[in-house]
Amino acid sequence: MIRLENVTRVYRRGGEKLTVLDGLSLDMEGGKFYALMGPSGSGKTTMLNLVGGLDRPDSGHVAVAGEDVGALEGAALSQWRADNVGFVFQGFNLIPVLTALENVMLPLSLTPLSRAERRKHAEFALELVGMSDRLSHRPQQLSGGQEQRVAIARAIATDPGIILADEPTGDLDRDSADQVLGLLERLNKEFQKTILMVTHDPAAAERAQRIVNLDKGRLADDPREGA
Amino acid sequence: MLPFSYTLRSLFVRRSSTLLTVFGIGATVAVVSGVLALRQGFTTMFSDSGRDDIAVFLRPGSTNEGDSRFRRQLGDQLMKSLPEIAKDAEGRPLAGMECYLAILREKTSGGKTNVAIRGIQPRGFAVHGKAVRVVEGERFKPGSDEIIVAKKLAARIRDCRLGDVLVLNTTPLKVVGIFESDGPYGSEIWGDLDRVLAALNIDNPNRVVAKMRSGTDVPALAKRLKKHKVYPARVLTERAYLQSQTAGLSVTLLVLGVMLAVIMGLAAVFTATNTMLAAISSRTHEIGILLATGFRPVPVFLSFLFEALLLGLLGGAVGCLMALPLNGLETGAMNFNTFTEAAFAFRVTPGVLTTAVLFALVLGLVGGAFPAWRAARMRPVEALRRA
Ligand SMILES: Nc1ncnc2c1ncn2[C@@H]1O[C@H](COP(=O)(O)OP(=O)(O)O)[C@@H](O)[C@H]1O
Ligand SMILES: [Mg+2]
């Protein structure tokens, strides 16, 4: 489903070259929940961005469901993102001036749905994450955990196949983190979403079905597969 | 497309910088509309008050009555022999010679200014009809040393109130009436042609005015009289004549308006650009989210441009509100053709307001274009890395 082939990503800053991903090859199955671990700076966010079509590899290929994402450009790439990927970031996921409902309706405005249908979809997504009673709250009126749940609702509003979450529980307390992880699990199990979640937290990673370890831009062994 | 509420609330969230920008654009718009309203008032007073059924006869080659001289005998001959001139009940031509001169008078507020004095013949009142209305006192008697003064002048110029005696050179002229007129006559002093000429020590009048028979082709008459062997004259309708008198000031005010628009507009555009750049910089992460979600650069560009446009619109509204109280305010300005002071009012017309709002929108558009372009060109990955 997600295939990285010999992917290299090099940042140039000044005269220096920083190889963040160094010939990374990896296959991920559709419908599975992956945790992506590794020390800070190992290239996790970079990899997530490549899979989500926010960034392009310097060499190699990133294919998602048979689509060569790195080759898409402009409007086609934007449309592909809108159709196929939902993003959840670490914090500040929501547009501050919009309510929870409006935030979730935002990606739906890129679909041909009518306003009433968009609202229905958004309300359904918010219900799924247990936020039905906070529709007209602004982000600053929500707790960190609630904000992440609204972010998840936004990520699934257009019903994309893949959810990319970059340290979604990084800023949360244990209970809120558990709720968010439970939600991701449920989305995977009940709705067959492919989930790729970056995390530092081994306990969080345990909730995933597979763990991918990155180190200095290369794959380290999955401790469980070795066993 | 991004929702309208997103734009509106983003503006509202950063109230203080929004207000500052709106005020900056508003002030610019107000000043520019002020100048336009002045020009409108001036133009309206001159061109709207002129009549099409009155012909003005000047000496060939002169552009205004101040530099025109008409020999008396020729004027008499012209009035008697032109069939196009309307007749009164007794069969006399509805026409008259007029003299016109700018005289330096003291203002009641101190200082001096040029005021126009006009001498007319007895049938002059009939020619001008309702355009000149005596509202206090009475008309001067033909052949007497009496004058009537425009209401606008009565309070502003010394010795011009009803009953006052105005001394012209050495001739004392008694103010027996106060009159109103919407046009430039509304800033003049009127007296008997012969008496005024005598007081000023001048022999000949400046122009002939005549009421024309309905259906008179004035341009054709103008063509005929241009090279007339006995009484050559430059002929035009009163409206055309007054319009030609506004050209100088009108252009000056237009140039002034454009200059102010450019200078203040640049400052306002600069403020708007700054505001939008600051907004975009503090919303970098937000823009990253929008782009990551699948919004394309064009809608993001349009959304920010729209935000700037809204700033412009608000500024335009504020500017109009600031300019509106000017409406009807009276002021004096120089008629550069005759160098007399004419009093007229600012006119904040729908046209002026429309121009003002369009101008404000342009300011917002120009100020917002670059910031919006910057926002749309952001790379989502980099935008997202900024907290
Ligand atoms: N736009 C960039 N320009 C230069 N260096 C970058 C850029 N983005 C990331 N990096 C660097 O690349 C490395 C990997 O970054 P990242 O993928 O965010 O790692 P992780 O998410 O695993 O912490 C880091 O050292 C980071 O500083
Ligand atoms: Mg990271």
Short mmCIF file of C-alpha atoms and ligand atoms in Angstrom, two decimals, chain A residues 39-46 48 90 166-167 198 200, chain B residues 385, ligand 2:
data_model
loop_
_atom_site.label_atom_id
_atom_site.label_comp_id
_atom_site.label_asym_id
_atom_site.label_seq_id
_atom_site.Cartn_x
_atom_site.Cartn_y
_atom_site.Cartn_z
CA PRO A 39 15.53 9.44 18.06
CA SER A 40 14.92 13.09 17.48
CA GLY A 41 16.26 14.19 14.11
CA SER A 42 16.24 10.69 12.67
CA GLY A 43 13.94 11.77 9.82
CA LYS A 44 10.53 10.62 11.05
CA THR A 45 8.68 13.82 10.20
CA THR A 46 10.50 13.99 6.89
CA LEU A 48 5.76 11.27 7.03
CA GLN A 90 1.66 17.35 17.31
CA ASP A 166 3.05 13.18 13.82
CA GLU A 167 3.47 12.75 17.58
CA VAL A 198 5.19 9.01 14.72
CA HIS A 200 8.58 8.83 21.02
CA ARG B 385 7.58 23.55 11.14
MG MG C 2 9.50 15.29 14.02
#
